[in-house]
JSON list of C-alpha atoms in Angstrom, two decimals:
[
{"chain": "A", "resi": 1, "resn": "UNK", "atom": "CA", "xyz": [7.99, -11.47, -9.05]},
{"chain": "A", "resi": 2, "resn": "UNK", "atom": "CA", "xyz": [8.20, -10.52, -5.24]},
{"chain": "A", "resi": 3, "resn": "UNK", "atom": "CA", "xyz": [4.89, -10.30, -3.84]},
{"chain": "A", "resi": 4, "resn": "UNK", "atom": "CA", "xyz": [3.91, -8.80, -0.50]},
{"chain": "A", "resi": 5, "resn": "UNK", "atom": "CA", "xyz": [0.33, -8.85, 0.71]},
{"chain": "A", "resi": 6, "resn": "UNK", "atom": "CA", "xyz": [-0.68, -7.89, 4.33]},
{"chain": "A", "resi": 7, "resn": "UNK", "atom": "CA", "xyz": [-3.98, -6.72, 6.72]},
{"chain": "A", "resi": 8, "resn": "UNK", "atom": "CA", "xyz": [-3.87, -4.02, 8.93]},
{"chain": "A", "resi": 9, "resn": "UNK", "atom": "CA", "xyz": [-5.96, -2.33, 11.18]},
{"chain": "A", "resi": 10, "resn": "UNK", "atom": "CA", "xyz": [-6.27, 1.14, 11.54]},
{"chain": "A", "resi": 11, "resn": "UNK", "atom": "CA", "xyz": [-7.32, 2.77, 14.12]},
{"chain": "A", "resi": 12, "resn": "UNK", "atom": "CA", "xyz": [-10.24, 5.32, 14.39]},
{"chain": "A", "resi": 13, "resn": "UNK", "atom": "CA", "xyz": [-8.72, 8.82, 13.73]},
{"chain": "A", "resi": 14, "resn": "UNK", "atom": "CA", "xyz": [-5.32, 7.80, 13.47]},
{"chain": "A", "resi": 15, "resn": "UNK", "atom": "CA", "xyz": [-2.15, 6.99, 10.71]},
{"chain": "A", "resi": 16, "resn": "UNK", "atom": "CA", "xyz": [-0.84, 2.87, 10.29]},
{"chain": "A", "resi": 17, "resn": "UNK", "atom": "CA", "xyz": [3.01, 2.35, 10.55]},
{"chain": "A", "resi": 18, "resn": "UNK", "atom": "CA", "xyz": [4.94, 1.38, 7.80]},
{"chain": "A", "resi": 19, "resn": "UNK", "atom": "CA", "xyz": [2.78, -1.40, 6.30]},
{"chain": "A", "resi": 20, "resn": "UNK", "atom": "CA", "xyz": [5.21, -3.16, 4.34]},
{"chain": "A", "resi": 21, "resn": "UNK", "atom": "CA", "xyz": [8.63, -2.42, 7.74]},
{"chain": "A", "resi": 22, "resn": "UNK", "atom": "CA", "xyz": [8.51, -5.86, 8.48]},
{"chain": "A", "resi": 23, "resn": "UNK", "atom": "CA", "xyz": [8.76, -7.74, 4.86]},
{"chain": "A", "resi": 24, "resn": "UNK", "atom": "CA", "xyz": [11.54, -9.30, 3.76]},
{"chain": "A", "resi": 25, "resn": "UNK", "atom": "CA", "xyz": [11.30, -7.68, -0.33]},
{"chain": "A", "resi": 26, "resn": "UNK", "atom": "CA", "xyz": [10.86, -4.06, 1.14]},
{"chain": "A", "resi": 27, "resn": "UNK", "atom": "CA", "xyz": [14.36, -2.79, -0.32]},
{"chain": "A", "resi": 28, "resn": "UNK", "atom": "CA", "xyz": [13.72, -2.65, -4.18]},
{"chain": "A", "resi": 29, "resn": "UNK", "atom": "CA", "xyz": [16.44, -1.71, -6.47]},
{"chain": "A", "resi": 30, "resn": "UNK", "atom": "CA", "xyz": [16.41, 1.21, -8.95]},
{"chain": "A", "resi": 31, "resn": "UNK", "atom": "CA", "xyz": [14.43, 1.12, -11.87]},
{"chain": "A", "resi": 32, "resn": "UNK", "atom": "CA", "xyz": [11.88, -1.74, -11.22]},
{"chain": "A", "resi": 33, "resn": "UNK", "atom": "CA", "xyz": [8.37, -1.30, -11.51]},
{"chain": "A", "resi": 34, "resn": "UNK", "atom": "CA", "xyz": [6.21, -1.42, -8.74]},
{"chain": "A", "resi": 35, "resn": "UNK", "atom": "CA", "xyz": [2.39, -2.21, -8.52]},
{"chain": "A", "resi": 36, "resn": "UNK", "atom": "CA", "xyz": [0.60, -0.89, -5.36]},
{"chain": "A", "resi": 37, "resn": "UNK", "atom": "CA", "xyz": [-3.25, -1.80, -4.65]},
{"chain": "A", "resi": 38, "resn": "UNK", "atom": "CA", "xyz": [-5.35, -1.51, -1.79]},
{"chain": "A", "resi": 39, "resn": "UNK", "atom": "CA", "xyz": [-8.78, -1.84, -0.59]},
{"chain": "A", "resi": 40, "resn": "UNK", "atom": "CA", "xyz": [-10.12, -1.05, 2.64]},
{"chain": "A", "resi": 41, "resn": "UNK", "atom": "CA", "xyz": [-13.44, -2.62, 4.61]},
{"chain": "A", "resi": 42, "resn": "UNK", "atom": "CA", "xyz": [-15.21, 0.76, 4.69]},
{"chain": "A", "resi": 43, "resn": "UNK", "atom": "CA", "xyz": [-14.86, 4.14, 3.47]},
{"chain": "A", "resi": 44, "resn": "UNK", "atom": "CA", "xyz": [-12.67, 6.88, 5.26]},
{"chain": "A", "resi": 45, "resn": "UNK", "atom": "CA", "xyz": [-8.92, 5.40, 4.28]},
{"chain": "A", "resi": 46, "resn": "UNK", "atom": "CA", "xyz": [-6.54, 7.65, 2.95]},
{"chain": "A", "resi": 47, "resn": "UNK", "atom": "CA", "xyz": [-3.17, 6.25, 1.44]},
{"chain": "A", "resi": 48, "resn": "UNK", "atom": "CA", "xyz": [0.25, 7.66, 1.07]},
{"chain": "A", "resi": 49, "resn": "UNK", "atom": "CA", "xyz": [3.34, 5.97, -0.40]},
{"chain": "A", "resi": 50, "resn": "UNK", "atom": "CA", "xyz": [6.83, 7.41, -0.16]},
{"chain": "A", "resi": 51, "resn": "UNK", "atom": "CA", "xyz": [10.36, 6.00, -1.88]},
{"chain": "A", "resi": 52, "resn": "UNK", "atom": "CA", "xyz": [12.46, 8.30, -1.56]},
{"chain": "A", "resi": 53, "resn": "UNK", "atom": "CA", "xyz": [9.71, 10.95, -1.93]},
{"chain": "A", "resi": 54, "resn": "UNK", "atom": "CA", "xyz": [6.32, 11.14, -2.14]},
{"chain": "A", "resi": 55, "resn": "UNK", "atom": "CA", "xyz": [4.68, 8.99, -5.10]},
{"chain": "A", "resi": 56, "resn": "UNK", "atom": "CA", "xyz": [1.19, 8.97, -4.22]},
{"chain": "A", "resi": 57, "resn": "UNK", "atom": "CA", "xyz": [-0.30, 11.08, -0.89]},
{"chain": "A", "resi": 58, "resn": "UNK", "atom": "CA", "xyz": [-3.40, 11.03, 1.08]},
{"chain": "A", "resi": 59, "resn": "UNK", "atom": "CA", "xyz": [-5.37, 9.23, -1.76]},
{"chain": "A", "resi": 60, "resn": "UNK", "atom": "CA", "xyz": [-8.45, 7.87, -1.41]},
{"chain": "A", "resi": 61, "resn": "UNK", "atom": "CA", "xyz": [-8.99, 3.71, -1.72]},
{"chain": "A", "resi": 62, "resn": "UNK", "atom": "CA", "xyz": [-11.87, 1.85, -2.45]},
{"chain": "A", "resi": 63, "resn": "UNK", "atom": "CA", "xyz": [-13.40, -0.39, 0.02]},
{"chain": "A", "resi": 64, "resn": "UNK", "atom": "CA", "xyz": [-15.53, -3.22, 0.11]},
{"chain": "A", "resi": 65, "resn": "UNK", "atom": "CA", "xyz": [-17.39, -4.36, 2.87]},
{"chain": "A", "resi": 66, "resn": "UNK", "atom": "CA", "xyz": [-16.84, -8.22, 2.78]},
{"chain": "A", "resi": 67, "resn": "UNK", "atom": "CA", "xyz": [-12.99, -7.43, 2.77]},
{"chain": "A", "resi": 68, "resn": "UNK", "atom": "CA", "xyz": [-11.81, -9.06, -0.22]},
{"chain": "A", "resi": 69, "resn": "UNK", "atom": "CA", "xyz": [-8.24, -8.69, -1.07]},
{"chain": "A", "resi": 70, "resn": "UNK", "atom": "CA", "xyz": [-7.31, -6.12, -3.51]},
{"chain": "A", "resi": 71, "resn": "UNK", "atom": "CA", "xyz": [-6.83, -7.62, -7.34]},
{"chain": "A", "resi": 72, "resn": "UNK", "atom": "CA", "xyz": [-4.76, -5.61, -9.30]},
{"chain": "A", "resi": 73, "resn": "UNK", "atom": "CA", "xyz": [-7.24, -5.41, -12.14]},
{"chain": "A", "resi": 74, "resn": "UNK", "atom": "CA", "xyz": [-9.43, -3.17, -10.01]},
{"chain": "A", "resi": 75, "resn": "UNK", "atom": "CA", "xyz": [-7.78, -2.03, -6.88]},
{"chain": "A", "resi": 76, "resn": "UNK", "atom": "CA", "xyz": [-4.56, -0.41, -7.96]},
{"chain": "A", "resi": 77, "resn": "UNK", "atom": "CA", "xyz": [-3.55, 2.55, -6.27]},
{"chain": "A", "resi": 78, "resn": "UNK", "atom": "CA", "xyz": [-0.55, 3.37, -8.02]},
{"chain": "A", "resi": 79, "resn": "UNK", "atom": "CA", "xyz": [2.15, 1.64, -10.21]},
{"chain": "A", "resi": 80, "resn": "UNK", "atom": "CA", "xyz": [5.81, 3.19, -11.18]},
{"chain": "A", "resi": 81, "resn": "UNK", "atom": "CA", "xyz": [9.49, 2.55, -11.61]},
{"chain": "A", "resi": 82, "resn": "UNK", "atom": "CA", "xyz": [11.08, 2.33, -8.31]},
{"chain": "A", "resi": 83, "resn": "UNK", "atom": "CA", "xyz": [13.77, 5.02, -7.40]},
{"chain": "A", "resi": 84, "resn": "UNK", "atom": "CA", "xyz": [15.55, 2.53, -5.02]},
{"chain": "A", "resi": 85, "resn": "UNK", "atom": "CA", "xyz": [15.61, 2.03, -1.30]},
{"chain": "A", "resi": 86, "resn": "UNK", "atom": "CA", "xyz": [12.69, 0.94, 1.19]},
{"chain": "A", "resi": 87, "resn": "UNK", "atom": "CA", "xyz": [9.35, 1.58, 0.36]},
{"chain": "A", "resi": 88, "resn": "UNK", "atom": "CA", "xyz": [6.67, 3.08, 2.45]},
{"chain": "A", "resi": 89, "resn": "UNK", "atom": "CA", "xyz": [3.25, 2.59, 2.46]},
{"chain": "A", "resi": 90, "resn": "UNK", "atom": "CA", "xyz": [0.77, 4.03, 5.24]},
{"chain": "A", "resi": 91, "resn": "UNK", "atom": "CA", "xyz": [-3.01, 4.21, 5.54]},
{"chain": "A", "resi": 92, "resn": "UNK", "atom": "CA", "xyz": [-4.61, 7.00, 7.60]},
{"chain": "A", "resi": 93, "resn": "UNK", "atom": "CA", "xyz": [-8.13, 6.67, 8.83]},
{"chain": "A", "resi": 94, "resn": "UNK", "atom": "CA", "xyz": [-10.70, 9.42, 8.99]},
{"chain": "A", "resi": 95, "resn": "UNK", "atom": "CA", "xyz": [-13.71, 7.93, 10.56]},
{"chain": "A", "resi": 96, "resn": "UNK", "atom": "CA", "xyz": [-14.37, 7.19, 13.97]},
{"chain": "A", "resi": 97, "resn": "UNK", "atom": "CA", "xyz": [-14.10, 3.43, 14.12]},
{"chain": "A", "resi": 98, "resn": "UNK", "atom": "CA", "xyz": [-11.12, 1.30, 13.19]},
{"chain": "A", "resi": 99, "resn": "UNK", "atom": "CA", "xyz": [-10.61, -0.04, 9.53]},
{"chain": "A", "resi": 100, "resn": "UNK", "atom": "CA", "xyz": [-8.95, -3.52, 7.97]},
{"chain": "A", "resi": 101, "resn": "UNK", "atom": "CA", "xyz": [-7.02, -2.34, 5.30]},
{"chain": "A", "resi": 102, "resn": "UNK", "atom": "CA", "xyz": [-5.58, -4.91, 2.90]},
{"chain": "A", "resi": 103, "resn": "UNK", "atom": "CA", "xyz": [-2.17, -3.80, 0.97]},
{"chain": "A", "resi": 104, "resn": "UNK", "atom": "CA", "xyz": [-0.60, -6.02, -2.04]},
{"chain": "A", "resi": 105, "resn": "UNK", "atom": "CA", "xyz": [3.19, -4.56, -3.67]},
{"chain": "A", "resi": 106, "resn": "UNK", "atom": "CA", "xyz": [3.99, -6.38, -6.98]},
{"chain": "A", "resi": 107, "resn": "UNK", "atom": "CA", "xyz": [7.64, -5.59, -8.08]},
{"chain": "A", "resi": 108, "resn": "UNK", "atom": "CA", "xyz": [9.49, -7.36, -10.82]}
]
């Protein structure tokens, strides 16, 4: 099962690039199913994930203030079948100060 975790910071007032652009299992093939979970370092993160179009948008995560990774017991944001291509995955912050934000994509 390709994994991809990764940190980010986000700065105050402001929208993270494609979290996942860089990693190597962003293209997933039609059909699989996906696992998305996040958890930020404070509150004020709002997540959006596109693939193809929109599957989850300007959601709240949870946080946790000794920025833990995300387990995907607890932290899941979203899971579905993928509808094939590169996934997106963006964080946009709504506070004042800038935010670690900790993504993990599961995909079998």
């Amino acid at each position: 099962m390709p994994t991809m975790q990764k940190s980010v910071s986000v700065a105050a007032n402001s929208t993270s690039s494609n979290v996942v652009a860089d990693e190597l299992h962003r293209f997933i093939p039609r059909g699989r199913p996906i696992r998305i979970a996040c958890k930020a370092a404070a509150t004020g993160i709002k997540s959006t994930v596109l693939q193809q179009a929109p599957i989850v948008q300007d959601q709240d995560i949870p946080f946790d203030a000794a920025n833990t990774f995300p387990k995907m017991s607890d932290d899941v944001l979203t899971s579905f079948r993928s509808l094939g291509g590169e996934l997106f995955v963006t964080h946009r912050n709504t506070t004042g100060a800038a935010i670690i934000v900790t993504t993990k994509v599961e995909w079998a």
